[in-house]
Amino acid sequence: MIGDEKSYVEDIVEKPKKQSPRTIIGILITLILGLLKFSKLAVIAKFLLTLLKASKFAGTFLSMGLTIILYAQIYGWLFAIGFVGVIFVHEMGHYVTSTKIGLDVSAPTFIPFLGAFIRMKSIPKSVREEAIVAIGGPAAGAFITLVCIGLYSITGTPFWAGLAYISALINVFNLLPFGFLDGGRISKAISPFIWIIGLILAIILIWKLHAYILLLIVFFGILEIISMYRNKAQTALYLSVEPIFRFQIGVSYLFLLVLLVGLMMYSLDISTAFTDSLRDMR
């Protein structure tokens, strides 16, 4: 049988034909032109593949690169890189705080037009751990917002003021005290009843600003409330935390919220003032 199969394969497979020098040169020219045409994408792809082999952040770099490319088609490369950059810093805040308290988490993963997340491989043992992980993101977000404002002060480039505003806005949104948002995880350690305020705010934002992404957050938040109510004993144990920590996380939450709102208003003011000055010069 083996001999028959071999002869059958030899019959149906033709020996490769020799290419003439002209044909080979033509193929090479075509390939070179193709590479020149897509040189930018080739460089980006090569860079991403190098990072892909580097570390556990391979998926992060790959998803970041894809997100940047997609955003760049709509908003331009500069904004795409800056926008993805501030989200990356926010997520790294979660990653660092998670590893500091001994939780096993994945590196950040980006989902174009939805944001980014880190996946919990080990579940927090208490609301204390959950709050520490949650506050790391906005804390890192406040830091990068200050960096952007500092770069605006040094360079006078309005891009940095605009990026500071976007960074502050993203982090303020995440501090909404409800559901799986950072503010929901932090406020749960202060008092679960703060979620009532968060739910009201979410409904107002959906109604007034048409922030329909909050519908998903409201839905899962209500499911979590139902789950906590059904498992009262486990919930009470999970929510048990020292009064001093309640105070510390509460002060930290309010400080971050006030700081980020202030930075958001300031960055909007300086970017608007710059735009107005250009309009007056015309």
mmCIF file of C-alpha atoms in Angstrom:
data_model
loop_
_atom_site.group_PDB
_atom_site.id
_atom_site.type_symbol
_atom_site.label_atom_id
_atom_site.label_comp_id
_atom_site.label_asym_id
_atom_site.label_seq_id
_atom_site.Cartn_x
_atom_site.Cartn_y
_atom_site.Cartn_z
ATOM 1 C CA MET A 1 0.000 0.000 0.000
ATOM 2 C CA ILE A 2 2.827 2.366 0.851
ATOM 3 C CA GLY A 3 4.484 1.871 -2.538
ATOM 4 C CA ASP A 4 1.182 2.426 -4.371
ATOM 5 C CA GLU A 5 0.493 5.641 -2.474
ATOM 6 C CA LYS A 6 3.971 6.923 -3.275
ATOM 7 C CA SER A 7 3.612 6.316 -6.996
ATOM 8 C CA TYR A 8 0.130 7.897 -6.939
ATOM 9 C CA VAL A 9 1.507 11.048 -5.307
ATOM 10 C CA GLU A 10 4.347 11.212 -7.809
ATOM 11 C CA ASP A 11 1.845 10.972 -10.658
ATOM 12 C CA ILE A 12 -0.395 13.835 -9.486
ATOM 13 C CA VAL A 13 2.306 16.204 -8.160
ATOM 14 C CA GLU A 14 4.187 18.039 -10.870
ATOM 15 C CA LYS A 15 7.804 18.894 -10.455
ATOM 16 C CA PRO A 16 8.315 22.622 -9.892
ATOM 17 C CA LYS A 17 9.119 24.522 -13.042
ATOM 18 C CA LYS A 18 12.262 26.613 -13.169
ATOM 19 C CA GLN A 19 11.569 30.360 -13.060
ATOM 20 C CA SER A 20 13.377 32.524 -15.573
ATOM 21 C CA PRO A 21 15.543 35.380 -14.219
ATOM 22 C CA ARG A 22 13.086 37.949 -15.600
ATOM 23 C CA THR A 23 10.181 36.297 -13.791
ATOM 24 C CA ILE A 24 12.107 36.233 -10.510
ATOM 25 C CA ILE A 25 13.101 39.912 -10.859
ATOM 26 C CA GLY A 26 9.478 40.812 -11.580
ATOM 27 C CA ILE A 27 8.306 39.005 -8.443
ATOM 28 C CA LEU A 28 10.960 40.758 -6.331
ATOM 29 C CA ILE A 29 10.001 44.189 -7.679
ATOM 30 C CA THR A 30 6.328 43.482 -6.916
ATOM 31 C CA LEU A 31 7.189 42.445 -3.361
ATOM 32 C CA ILE A 32 9.376 45.521 -2.776
ATOM 33 C CA LEU A 33 6.647 47.857 -4.052
ATOM 34 C CA GLY A 34 4.133 46.112 -1.821
ATOM 35 C CA LEU A 35 6.381 46.504 1.206
ATOM 36 C CA LEU A 36 6.966 50.184 0.426
ATOM 37 C CA LYS A 37 3.240 50.748 0.018
ATOM 38 C CA PHE A 38 2.458 49.217 3.397
ATOM 39 C CA SER A 39 5.719 50.173 5.117
ATOM 40 C CA LYS A 40 4.018 51.875 8.080
ATOM 41 C CA LEU A 41 1.835 48.892 8.790
ATOM 42 C CA ALA A 42 4.813 46.560 8.337
ATOM 43 C CA VAL A 43 6.875 48.484 10.902
ATOM 44 C CA ILE A 44 3.974 48.500 13.368
ATOM 45 C CA ALA A 45 3.347 44.786 12.840
ATOM 46 C CA LYS A 46 7.043 43.952 13.332
ATOM 47 C CA PHE A 47 7.141 46.032 16.522
ATOM 48 C CA LEU A 48 4.028 44.347 17.899
ATOM 49 C CA LEU A 49 5.346 40.873 17.080
ATOM 50 C CA THR A 50 8.588 41.654 18.941
ATOM 51 C CA LEU A 51 6.602 42.707 21.987
ATOM 52 C CA LEU A 52 4.417 39.648 21.598
ATOM 53 C CA LYS A 53 7.389 37.424 22.362
ATOM 54 C CA ALA A 54 8.645 39.599 25.222
ATOM 55 C CA SER A 55 6.570 38.843 28.316
ATOM 56 C CA LYS A 56 3.199 38.165 29.900
ATOM 57 C CA PHE A 57 2.164 41.566 28.484
ATOM 58 C CA ALA A 58 2.119 40.123 24.962
ATOM 59 C CA GLY A 59 -1.680 40.186 24.788
ATOM 60 C CA THR A 60 -1.676 43.718 26.198
ATOM 61 C CA PHE A 61 0.663 45.052 23.529
ATOM 62 C CA LEU A 62 -1.183 43.242 20.760
ATOM 63 C CA SER A 63 -4.631 44.478 21.837
ATOM 64 C CA MET A 64 -3.205 47.979 22.411
ATOM 65 C CA GLY A 65 -1.745 48.029 18.911
ATOM 66 C CA LEU A 66 -5.003 46.896 17.345
ATOM 67 C CA THR A 67 -6.963 49.489 19.323
ATOM 68 C CA ILE A 68 -4.561 52.270 18.321
ATOM 69 C CA ILE A 69 -4.797 51.313 14.649
ATOM 70 C CA LEU A 70 -8.608 51.301 14.751
ATOM 71 C CA TYR A 71 -8.861 54.608 16.644
ATOM 72 C CA ALA A 72 -6.292 56.209 14.328
ATOM 73 C CA GLN A 73 -8.562 55.636 11.345
ATOM 74 C CA ILE A 74 -11.163 57.895 12.978
ATOM 75 C CA TYR A 75 -9.282 60.332 15.242
ATOM 76 C CA GLY A 76 -5.714 60.303 13.910
ATOM 77 C CA TRP A 77 -2.550 58.648 15.220
ATOM 78 C CA LEU A 78 -1.621 61.245 17.843
ATOM 79 C CA PHE A 79 -4.955 61.131 19.634
ATOM 80 C CA ALA A 80 -5.191 57.339 19.311
ATOM 81 C CA ILE A 81 -1.807 56.794 20.967
ATOM 82 C CA GLY A 82 -2.538 59.333 23.720
ATOM 83 C CA PHE A 83 -6.026 58.004 24.438
ATOM 84 C CA VAL A 84 -4.909 54.377 24.634
ATOM 85 C CA GLY A 85 -1.911 55.472 26.701
ATOM 86 C CA VAL A 86 -3.976 57.066 29.484
ATOM 87 C CA ILE A 87 -6.253 54.010 29.622
ATOM 88 C CA PHE A 88 -3.175 51.773 29.867
ATOM 89 C CA VAL A 89 -1.875 53.774 32.844
ATOM 90 C CA HIS A 90 -5.287 53.475 34.546
ATOM 91 C CA GLU A 91 -5.334 49.702 34.074
ATOM 92 C CA MET A 92 -1.744 49.361 35.244
ATOM 93 C CA GLY A 93 -2.848 51.045 38.468
ATOM 94 C CA HIS A 94 -5.238 48.121 38.982
ATOM 95 C CA TYR A 95 -2.546 45.630 38.003
ATOM 96 C CA VAL A 96 0.075 46.997 40.413
ATOM 97 C CA THR A 97 -2.276 47.212 43.406
ATOM 98 C CA SER A 98 -3.527 43.683 42.695
ATOM 99 C CA THR A 99 -0.041 42.209 42.667
ATOM 100 C CA LYS A 100 0.934 44.195 45.780
ATOM 101 C CA ILE A 101 -1.770 42.501 47.858
ATOM 102 C CA GLY A 102 -1.020 39.080 46.374
ATOM 103 C CA LEU A 103 -3.875 38.655 43.892
ATOM 104 C CA ASP A 104 -3.166 36.781 40.680
ATOM 105 C CA VAL A 105 -4.408 38.886 37.769
ATOM 106 C CA SER A 106 -3.853 39.022 34.039
ATOM 107 C CA ALA A 107 -2.119 41.874 32.265
ATOM 108 C CA PRO A 108 -4.483 44.516 30.841
ATOM 109 C CA THR A 109 -6.458 43.593 27.727
ATOM 110 C CA PHE A 110 -7.951 46.225 25.406
ATOM 111 C CA ILE A 111 -11.305 45.956 23.651
ATOM 112 C CA PRO A 112 -11.634 48.620 20.925
ATOM 113 C CA PHE A 113 -14.414 51.169 21.596
ATOM 114 C CA LEU A 114 -15.212 49.585 24.983
ATOM 115 C CA GLY A 115 -12.064 50.161 27.030
ATOM 116 C CA ALA A 116 -9.765 47.721 28.820
ATOM 117 C CA PHE A 117 -9.792 45.335 31.742
ATOM 118 C CA ILE A 118 -7.654 43.019 33.862
ATOM 119 C CA ARG A 119 -8.930 39.520 34.535
ATOM 120 C CA MET A 120 -8.975 38.287 38.122
ATOM 121 C CA LYS A 121 -7.418 34.815 38.286
ATOM 122 C CA SER A 122 -7.866 34.780 42.067
ATOM 123 C CA ILE A 123 -10.954 36.256 43.738
ATOM 124 C CA PRO A 124 -10.563 38.984 46.420
ATOM 125 C CA LYS A 125 -11.138 37.528 49.895
ATOM 126 C CA SER A 126 -12.876 40.628 51.208
ATOM 127 C CA VAL A 127 -14.290 43.982 50.171
ATOM 128 C CA ARG A 128 -11.080 45.475 51.575
ATOM 129 C CA GLU A 129 -8.982 43.822 48.862
ATOM 130 C CA GLU A 130 -11.578 44.674 46.242
ATOM 131 C CA ALA A 131 -11.497 48.362 47.190
ATOM 132 C CA ILE A 132 -7.686 48.512 47.161
ATOM 133 C CA VAL A 133 -7.574 47.052 43.644
ATOM 134 C CA ALA A 134 -10.337 49.406 42.493
ATOM 135 C CA ILE A 135 -8.771 52.618 43.794
ATOM 136 C CA GLY A 136 -5.452 51.868 42.091
ATOM 137 C CA GLY A 137 -6.899 52.701 38.659
ATOM 138 C CA PRO A 138 -8.202 56.223 39.383
ATOM 139 C CA ALA A 139 -5.084 56.984 41.448
ATOM 140 C CA ALA A 140 -2.884 56.154 38.443
ATOM 141 C CA GLY A 141 -5.357 58.058 36.244
ATOM 142 C CA ALA A 142 -4.995 61.186 38.391
ATOM 143 C CA PHE A 143 -1.205 60.878 38.105
ATOM 144 C CA ILE A 144 -1.183 60.681 34.293
ATOM 145 C CA THR A 145 -3.674 63.563 34.114
ATOM 146 C CA LEU A 146 -1.269 65.711 36.140
ATOM 147 C CA VAL A 147 1.563 64.636 33.814
ATOM 148 C CA CYS A 148 -0.462 65.773 30.784
ATOM 149 C CA ILE A 149 -1.177 69.158 32.401
ATOM 150 C CA GLY A 150 2.501 69.471 33.244
ATOM 151 C CA LEU A 151 3.454 68.759 29.623
ATOM 152 C CA TYR A 152 0.943 71.388 28.487
ATOM 153 C CA SER A 153 2.533 73.927 30.864
ATOM 154 C CA ILE A 154 6.005 73.155 29.467
ATOM 155 C CA THR A 155 5.178 72.916 25.757
ATOM 156 C CA GLY A 156 2.035 75.045 25.427
ATOM 157 C CA THR A 157 0.670 72.374 23.054
ATOM 158 C CA PRO A 158 -3.138 72.194 23.328
ATOM 159 C CA PHE A 159 -3.066 68.446 22.641
ATOM 160 C CA TRP A 160 -1.859 67.821 26.202
ATOM 161 C CA ALA A 161 -4.649 69.938 27.679
ATOM 162 C CA GLY A 162 -7.217 68.005 25.661
ATOM 163 C CA LEU A 163 -5.683 64.672 26.658
ATOM 164 C CA ALA A 164 -5.688 65.744 30.323
ATOM 165 C CA TYR A 165 -9.403 66.515 30.055
ATOM 166 C CA ILE A 166 -10.169 63.126 28.500
ATOM 167 C CA SER A 167 -8.051 61.309 31.090
ATOM 168 C CA ALA A 168 -9.791 63.090 33.974
ATOM 169 C CA LEU A 169 -13.223 62.464 32.417
ATOM 170 C CA ILE A 170 -12.570 58.719 32.047
ATOM 171 C CA ASN A 171 -11.484 58.427 35.672
ATOM 172 C CA VAL A 172 -14.348 60.534 37.038
ATOM 173 C CA PHE A 173 -16.764 58.311 35.132
ATOM 174 C CA ASN A 174 -15.129 55.234 36.673
ATOM 175 C CA LEU A 175 -15.612 56.690 40.164
ATOM 176 C CA LEU A 176 -19.403 56.574 39.831
ATOM 177 C CA PRO A 177 -20.357 54.628 42.996
ATOM 178 C CA PHE A 178 -22.297 51.771 41.474
ATOM 179 C CA GLY A 179 -21.866 48.301 39.996
ATOM 180 C CA PHE A 180 -18.578 46.996 38.665
ATOM 181 C CA LEU A 181 -17.162 50.491 38.129
ATOM 182 C CA ASP A 182 -14.191 51.433 40.321
ATOM 183 C CA GLY A 183 -16.382 53.737 42.380
ATOM 184 C CA GLY A 184 -18.823 50.899 42.988
ATOM 185 C CA ARG A 185 -16.066 48.652 44.327
ATOM 186 C CA ILE A 186 -14.619 51.402 46.522
ATOM 187 C CA SER A 187 -17.949 52.657 47.892
ATOM 188 C CA LYS A 188 -18.971 49.099 48.794
ATOM 189 C CA ALA A 189 -16.154 49.121 51.369
ATOM 190 C CA ILE A 190 -17.409 52.455 52.777
ATOM 191 C CA SER A 191 -21.113 51.545 52.825
ATOM 192 C CA PRO A 192 -23.136 49.447 50.361
ATOM 193 C CA PHE A 193 -25.977 51.958 50.730
ATOM 194 C CA ILE A 194 -23.937 54.477 48.713
ATOM 195 C CA TRP A 195 -24.938 52.356 45.713
ATOM 196 C CA ILE A 196 -28.403 53.939 45.958
ATOM 197 C CA ILE A 197 -26.826 57.331 45.183
ATOM 198 C CA GLY A 198 -24.806 55.742 42.379
ATOM 199 C CA LEU A 199 -27.905 54.154 40.845
ATOM 200 C CA ILE A 200 -29.758 57.493 40.870
ATOM 201 C CA LEU A 201 -26.757 59.239 39.274
ATOM 202 C CA ALA A 202 -26.485 56.526 36.619
ATOM 203 C CA ILE A 203 -30.173 56.888 35.704
ATOM 204 C CA ILE A 204 -29.783 60.690 35.466
ATOM 205 C CA LEU A 205 -26.736 60.328 33.197
ATOM 206 C CA ILE A 206 -28.588 57.865 30.966
ATOM 207 C CA TRP A 207 -31.585 60.183 30.739
ATOM 208 C CA LYS A 208 -29.800 63.544 30.403
ATOM 209 C CA LEU A 209 -26.604 62.637 28.538
ATOM 210 C CA HIS A 210 -27.796 59.479 26.742
ATOM 211 C CA ALA A 211 -24.916 57.527 28.303
ATOM 212 C CA TYR A 212 -26.397 54.203 27.267
ATOM 213 C CA ILE A 213 -23.252 52.282 28.215
ATOM 214 C CA LEU A 214 -24.490 52.745 31.790
ATOM 215 C CA LEU A 215 -27.480 50.523 31.037
ATOM 216 C CA LEU A 216 -25.116 47.545 31.088
ATOM 217 C CA ILE A 217 -23.575 48.708 34.358
ATOM 218 C CA VAL A 218 -27.017 49.244 35.925
ATOM 219 C CA PHE A 219 -28.170 45.797 34.791
ATOM 220 C CA PHE A 220 -25.210 43.917 36.281
ATOM 221 C CA GLY A 221 -25.238 46.134 39.352
ATOM 222 C CA ILE A 222 -28.849 45.208 40.102
ATOM 223 C CA LEU A 223 -27.998 41.526 39.603
ATOM 224 C CA GLU A 224 -25.182 41.887 42.142
ATOM 225 C CA ILE A 225 -27.522 43.558 44.646
ATOM 226 C CA ILE A 226 -29.960 40.664 44.279
ATOM 227 C CA SER A 227 -27.122 38.165 44.740
ATOM 228 C CA MET A 228 -25.897 39.930 47.895
ATOM 229 C CA TYR A 229 -29.438 40.012 49.309
ATOM 230 C CA ARG A 230 -29.953 36.286 48.700
ATOM 231 C CA ASN A 231 -26.647 35.404 50.393
ATOM 232 C CA LYS A 232 -26.916 37.680 53.415
ATOM 233 C CA ALA A 233 -24.619 35.662 55.684
ATOM 234 C CA GLN A 234 -21.771 35.439 53.157
ATOM 235 C CA THR A 235 -22.302 39.073 52.151
ATOM 236 C CA ALA A 236 -22.059 40.286 55.742
ATOM 237 C CA LEU A 237 -18.781 38.402 56.210
ATOM 238 C CA TYR A 238 -17.398 39.695 52.898
ATOM 239 C CA LEU A 239 -18.336 43.308 53.704
ATOM 240 C CA SER A 240 -16.814 43.137 57.186
ATOM 241 C CA VAL A 241 -13.953 45.635 57.389
ATOM 242 C CA GLU A 242 -12.139 47.614 60.096
ATOM 243 C CA PRO A 243 -13.589 51.097 60.822
ATOM 244 C CA ILE A 244 -10.164 52.684 60.283
ATOM 245 C CA PHE A 245 -9.988 51.228 56.756
ATOM 246 C CA ARG A 246 -13.520 52.465 56.038
ATOM 247 C CA PHE A 247 -12.377 55.948 56.995
ATOM 248 C CA GLN A 248 -9.134 55.757 55.010
ATOM 249 C CA ILE A 249 -10.739 54.457 51.817
ATOM 250 C CA GLY A 250 -13.567 56.980 52.174
ATOM 251 C CA VAL A 251 -11.162 59.919 52.481
ATOM 252 C CA SER A 252 -9.076 58.581 49.568
ATOM 253 C CA TYR A 253 -12.189 58.211 47.404
ATOM 254 C CA LEU A 254 -13.409 61.751 48.109
ATOM 255 C CA PHE A 255 -9.912 63.181 47.589
ATOM 256 C CA LEU A 256 -9.542 61.456 44.217
ATOM 257 C CA LEU A 257 -13.025 62.497 43.126
ATOM 258 C CA VAL A 258 -12.471 66.165 44.025
ATOM 259 C CA LEU A 259 -8.973 66.150 42.481
ATOM 260 C CA LEU A 260 -10.103 64.591 39.202
ATOM 261 C CA VAL A 261 -13.150 66.839 38.871
ATOM 262 C CA GLY A 262 -10.895 69.845 39.505
ATOM 263 C CA LEU A 263 -8.367 68.642 36.928
ATOM 264 C CA MET A 264 -11.149 68.004 34.432
ATOM 265 C CA MET A 265 -12.554 71.523 34.822
ATOM 266 C CA TYR A 266 -9.087 73.107 34.734
ATOM 267 C CA SER A 267 -7.966 71.224 31.611
ATOM 268 C CA LEU A 268 -11.236 72.086 29.880
ATOM 269 C CA ASP A 269 -10.743 75.727 30.831
ATOM 270 C CA ILE A 270 -7.186 75.983 29.492
ATOM 271 C CA SER A 271 -8.038 74.152 26.271
ATOM 272 C CA THR A 272 -11.071 76.422 25.746
ATOM 273 C CA ALA A 273 -9.006 79.528 26.523
ATOM 274 C CA PHE A 274 -6.430 78.459 23.936
ATOM 275 C CA THR A 275 -9.147 77.918 21.310
ATOM 276 C CA ASP A 276 -10.697 81.306 22.103
ATOM 277 C CA SER A 277 -7.338 83.070 21.812
ATOM 278 C CA LEU A 278 -6.799 81.575 18.362
ATOM 279 C CA ARG A 279 -10.271 82.715 17.336
ATOM 280 C CA ASP A 280 -9.544 86.269 18.546
ATOM 281 C CA MET A 281 -6.265 86.371 16.607
ATOM 282 C CA ARG A 282 -8.189 85.682 13.407
#
